Each structure stands twice: as structure tokens, then as C-alpha cells.
XYZ file of C-alpha atoms in Angstrom:
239
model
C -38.325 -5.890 21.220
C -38.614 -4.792 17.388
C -37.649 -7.414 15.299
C -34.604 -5.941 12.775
C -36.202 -8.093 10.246
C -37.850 -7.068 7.290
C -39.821 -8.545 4.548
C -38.157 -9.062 1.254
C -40.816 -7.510 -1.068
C -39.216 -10.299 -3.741
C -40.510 -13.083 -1.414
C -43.401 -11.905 0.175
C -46.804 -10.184 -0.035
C -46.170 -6.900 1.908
C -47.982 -3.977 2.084
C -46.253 -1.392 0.402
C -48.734 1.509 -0.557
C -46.989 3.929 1.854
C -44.150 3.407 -0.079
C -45.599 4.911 -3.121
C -45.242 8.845 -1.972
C -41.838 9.126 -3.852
C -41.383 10.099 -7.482
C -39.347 8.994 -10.003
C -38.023 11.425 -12.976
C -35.642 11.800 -15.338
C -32.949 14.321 -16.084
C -31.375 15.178 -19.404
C -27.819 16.651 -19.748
C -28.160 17.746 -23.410
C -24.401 18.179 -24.764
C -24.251 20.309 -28.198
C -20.580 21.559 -29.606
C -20.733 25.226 -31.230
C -17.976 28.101 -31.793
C -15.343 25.093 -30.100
C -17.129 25.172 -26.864
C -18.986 22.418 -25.204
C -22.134 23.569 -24.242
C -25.740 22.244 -22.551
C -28.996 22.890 -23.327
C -30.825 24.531 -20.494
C -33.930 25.900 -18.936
C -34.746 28.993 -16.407
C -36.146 27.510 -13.233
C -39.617 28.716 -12.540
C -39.781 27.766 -9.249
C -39.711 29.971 -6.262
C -36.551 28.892 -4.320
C -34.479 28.808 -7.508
C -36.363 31.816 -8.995
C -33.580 33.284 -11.917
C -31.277 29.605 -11.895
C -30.898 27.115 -14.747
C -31.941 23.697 -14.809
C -31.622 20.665 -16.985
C -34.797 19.360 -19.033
C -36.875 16.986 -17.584
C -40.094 15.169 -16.670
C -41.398 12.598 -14.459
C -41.787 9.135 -15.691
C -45.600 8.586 -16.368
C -47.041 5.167 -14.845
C -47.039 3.393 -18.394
C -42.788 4.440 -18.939
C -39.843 2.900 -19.206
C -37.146 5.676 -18.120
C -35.585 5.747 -21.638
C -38.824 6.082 -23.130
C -39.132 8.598 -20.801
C -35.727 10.674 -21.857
C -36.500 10.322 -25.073
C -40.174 11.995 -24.532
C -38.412 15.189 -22.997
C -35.711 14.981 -25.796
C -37.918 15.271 -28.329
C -40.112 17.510 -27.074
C -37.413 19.842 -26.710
C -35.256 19.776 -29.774
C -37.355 18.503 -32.133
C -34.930 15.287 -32.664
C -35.833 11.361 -31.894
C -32.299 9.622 -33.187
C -29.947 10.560 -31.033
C -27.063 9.768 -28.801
C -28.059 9.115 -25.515
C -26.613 7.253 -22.036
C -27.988 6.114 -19.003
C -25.373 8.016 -16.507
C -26.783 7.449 -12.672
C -29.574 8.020 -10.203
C -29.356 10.967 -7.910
C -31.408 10.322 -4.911
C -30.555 12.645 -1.689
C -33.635 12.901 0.117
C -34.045 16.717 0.159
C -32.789 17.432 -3.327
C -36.799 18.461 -4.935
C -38.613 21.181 -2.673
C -41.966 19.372 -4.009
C -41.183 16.143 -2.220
C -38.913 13.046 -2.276
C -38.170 13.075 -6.003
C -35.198 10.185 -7.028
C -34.096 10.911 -10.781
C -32.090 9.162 -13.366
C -29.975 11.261 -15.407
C -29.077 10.813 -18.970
C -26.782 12.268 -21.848
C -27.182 12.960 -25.183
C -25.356 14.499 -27.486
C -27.176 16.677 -30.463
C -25.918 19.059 -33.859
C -26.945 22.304 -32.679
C -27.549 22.683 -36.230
C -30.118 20.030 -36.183
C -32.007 21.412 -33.362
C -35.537 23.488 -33.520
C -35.472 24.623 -29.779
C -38.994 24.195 -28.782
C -39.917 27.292 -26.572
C -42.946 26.541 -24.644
C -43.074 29.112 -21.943
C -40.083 29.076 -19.998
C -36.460 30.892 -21.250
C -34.640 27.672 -23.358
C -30.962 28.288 -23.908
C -27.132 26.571 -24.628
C -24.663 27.607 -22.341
C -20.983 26.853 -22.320
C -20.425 24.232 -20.126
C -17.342 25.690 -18.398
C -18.886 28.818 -17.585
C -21.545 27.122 -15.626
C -21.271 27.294 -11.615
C -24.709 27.469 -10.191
C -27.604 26.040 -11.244
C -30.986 25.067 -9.871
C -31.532 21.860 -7.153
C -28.383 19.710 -7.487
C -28.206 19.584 -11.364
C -24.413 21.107 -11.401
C -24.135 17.924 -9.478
C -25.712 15.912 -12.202
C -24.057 17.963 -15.252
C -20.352 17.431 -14.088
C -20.979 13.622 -13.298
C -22.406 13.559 -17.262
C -19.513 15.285 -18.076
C -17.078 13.082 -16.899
C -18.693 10.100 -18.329
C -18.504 11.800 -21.717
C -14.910 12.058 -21.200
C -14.379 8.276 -20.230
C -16.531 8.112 -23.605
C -14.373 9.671 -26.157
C -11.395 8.068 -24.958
C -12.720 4.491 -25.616
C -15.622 4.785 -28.350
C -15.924 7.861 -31.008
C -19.106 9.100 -29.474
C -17.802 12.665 -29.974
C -18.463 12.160 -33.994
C -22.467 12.713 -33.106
C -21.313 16.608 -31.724
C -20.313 17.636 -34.975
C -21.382 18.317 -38.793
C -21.285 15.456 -41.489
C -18.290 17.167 -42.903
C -15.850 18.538 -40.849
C -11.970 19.512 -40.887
C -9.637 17.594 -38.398
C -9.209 21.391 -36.891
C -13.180 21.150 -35.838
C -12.128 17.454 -34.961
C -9.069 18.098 -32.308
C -11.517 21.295 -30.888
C -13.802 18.813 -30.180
C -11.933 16.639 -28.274
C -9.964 19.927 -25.980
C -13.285 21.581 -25.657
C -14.510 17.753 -23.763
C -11.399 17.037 -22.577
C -10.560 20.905 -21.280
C -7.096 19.790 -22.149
C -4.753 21.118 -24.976
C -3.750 18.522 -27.283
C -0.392 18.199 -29.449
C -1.580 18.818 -32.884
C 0.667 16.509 -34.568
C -0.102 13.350 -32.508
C -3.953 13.804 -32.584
C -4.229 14.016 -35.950
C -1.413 10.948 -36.342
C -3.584 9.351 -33.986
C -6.916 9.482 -35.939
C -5.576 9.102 -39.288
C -3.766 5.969 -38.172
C -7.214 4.191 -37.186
C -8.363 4.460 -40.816
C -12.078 5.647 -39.203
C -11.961 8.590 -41.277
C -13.459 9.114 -45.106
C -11.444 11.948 -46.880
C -14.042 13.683 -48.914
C -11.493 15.214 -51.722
C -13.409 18.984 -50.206
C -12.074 21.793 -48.418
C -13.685 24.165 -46.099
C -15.179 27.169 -47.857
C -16.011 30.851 -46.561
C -13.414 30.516 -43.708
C -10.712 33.597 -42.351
C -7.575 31.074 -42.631
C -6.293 28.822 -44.792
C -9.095 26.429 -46.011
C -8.938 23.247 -44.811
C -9.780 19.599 -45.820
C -13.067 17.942 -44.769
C -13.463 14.310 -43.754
C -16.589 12.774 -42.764
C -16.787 10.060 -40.365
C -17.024 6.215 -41.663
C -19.259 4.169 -39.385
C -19.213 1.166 -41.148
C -15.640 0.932 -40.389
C -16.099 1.279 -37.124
C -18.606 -1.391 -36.838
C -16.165 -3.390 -38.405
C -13.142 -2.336 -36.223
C -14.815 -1.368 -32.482
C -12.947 -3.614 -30.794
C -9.823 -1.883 -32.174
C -10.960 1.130 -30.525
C -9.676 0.554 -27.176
C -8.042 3.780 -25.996
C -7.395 6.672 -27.747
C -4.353 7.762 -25.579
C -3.170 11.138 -26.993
């Protein structure tokens, strides 16, 4: 009879080289915030048997990585930028999800200024799309996007993580945007902004927006020393 035991590779010398025919990569769901709509930066699938379908940017992890060394590599490759939001979110792992082979990856998100980006071309199509008008995309990475997704919105409810989405000066109009276009959820205008005002995390820069088709508004900037100093006050933003 087979014995149902097996060697704890912790514990004892085993041989394991047949276990080495899997690869490990990462994936990056790249969240940017433009024209009030959540969007992610993509790339056209070059492979065969998603020939024409969008995929997330990434890589696999080299030998000498760590996998956020490794995020950060296809990050920056990318956009150009190397200080940046960015979250370990989960590994994705089904055994036929890469037509190359077994392939296990670890997704991340980041979140970027589209104005701070240089989109770095190389040789396949590199574009944002809105993030609600997404509903196929290549190997299981709709899979990976809306799990990302949903962690961002446990995010903005508990820290200010959304603050790294928009411009250094912005108007609580771009603000409450922000949070509906994460969210996809229409918030009272009175109680958001009674909300944020009343956590004293906000710098009011004496400015008003310029160039704009409505009434110009006032611009704030976000204070992160404050909330350094107050995080723990930050427990729930409960509109």
C-alpha cells in the first residue's frame, strides 16, 4: 500500500527538482483617475488564443527577486514612475489559467497621476481604459482586476489612499468624483464634504480652480503630516 505520508520539505532533505516546472509572476492592476472615471492601464495581448484582448502588465519574477521588487520592475518600466502606491492583493493560481504552462501569479495595485505618467510603448498597443467598461480581457485578469478593485474600495473607506489618484491641488468636486467613480456609488454632497472637512486632513490653499465651464471652485491639497499624526483616527469613513 502507498503510504499517504509525505515529507515536510521544512524537515527533511527531499528531492524536489520536479517541482521546479512551475512559474511564478506578477500581475499589476495599474489604477489612474481621469475625466471622473476610474480607469487601468492596459496592454493588447499578443498571444494567439487571446489574439485582439487586453491584459494587465506583467513579468515573471527573475531568480534573484523578491515579488515587490519584481512589481516595481514592471511599474517602472511602464510608466516611467518608481514612488508609488502599491499593494500586495492575492495569488491567483488555477492550474490552467497560462496557455504556456503552470504559471501561479501574485497580483498587485497601484495607484498613479495619469499626469505623471510617460507611457512607455515598447511594441505592443499600451492604453487606460475605464474600468467599468471593461468585460473581457485576456487569461483570467478580469478575475484579477475586480478582486483589486474591491480591495481599493475596502481601502478608501479606512485609509485616504485615494489622495495618490489625484493632482496636488484639487477641488472637493474632483475629491467626492473620486470617491463615486471607486465606489460606483452616488454620494450626498453635503455629508461628504461635512465628512472630510470634519477630519481636519485637508490644507485649504486660499486658490480657486481656473479655466473651468462652471463656477470656479476652491482647491485644497492634501496634508500628510496630519495624517501621520491622526491615522488611527481614520477608522471608517462611513458616508
Amino acid at each position: 500500500m502507498m503510504s499517504m505520508y509525505t515529507k515536510n520539505i521544512n524537515t527533511h532533505l527531499v528531492e524536489i527538482k520536479d517541482y521546479f516546472k512551475v512559474a511564478i509572476s506578477v500581475d499589476c492592476v495599474i489604477f489612474g483617475f481621469n475625466n471622473d472615471e476610474l480607469k487601468v492601464l492596459l496592454i493588447e495581448s499578443d498571444l494567439k488564443e487571446y489574439k485582439g484582448k487586453w491584459s494587465l502588465l506583467g513579468d515573471i519574477v527573475r531568480p534573484e527577486e523578491e515579488l515587490d521588487e519584481a512589481a516595481y520592475r514592471v511599474l517602472k518600466a511602464r510608466t516611467g514612475l518608481d514612488n508609488v502606491y502599491m499593494e500586495q492583493v492575492q495569488t491567483f493560481g488555477a492550474i490552467n489559467r497560462h496557455p504556456a504552462g503552470r504559471v501561479i501569479t501574485v497580483a498587485y495595485y497601484s495607484l498613479v497621476n495619469i499626469e505623471h505618467v510617460e507611457l512607455k510603448m515598447h511594441n505592443n498597443e499600451l492604453h487606460w481604459h475605464s474600468v467599468k467598461d471593461l468585460h473581457q480581457m485576456a487569461f483570467d485578469h478580469k478575475l484579477i482586476l475586480d478582486t483589486c478593485h474591491e480591495r481599493l474600495k475596502q481601502q478608501v473607506m479606512v485609509q485616504p489612499v485615494g489622495f495618490n489618484l489625484l493632482p496636488r491641488k484639487f477641488s472637493l468636486r474632483e475629491l467626492q468624483n473620486l470617491y463615486e467613480a471607486i465606489l460606483d456609488m452616488e454620494l450626498d454632497r453635503r455629508n461628504f464634504r461635512k465628512k472630510f472637512l470634519s477630519m481636519d486632513l485637508l490644507t485649504d490653499l486660499n486658490e480657486e480652480e481656473e479655466d473651468v465651464p462652471h463656477r470656479p471652485a476652491k482647491l485644497y491639497k492634501f496634508n500628510f503630516d496630519k495624517y501621520d499624526q491622526r491615522k488611527k483616527r481614520f477608522l471608517g469613513i462611513g458616508f
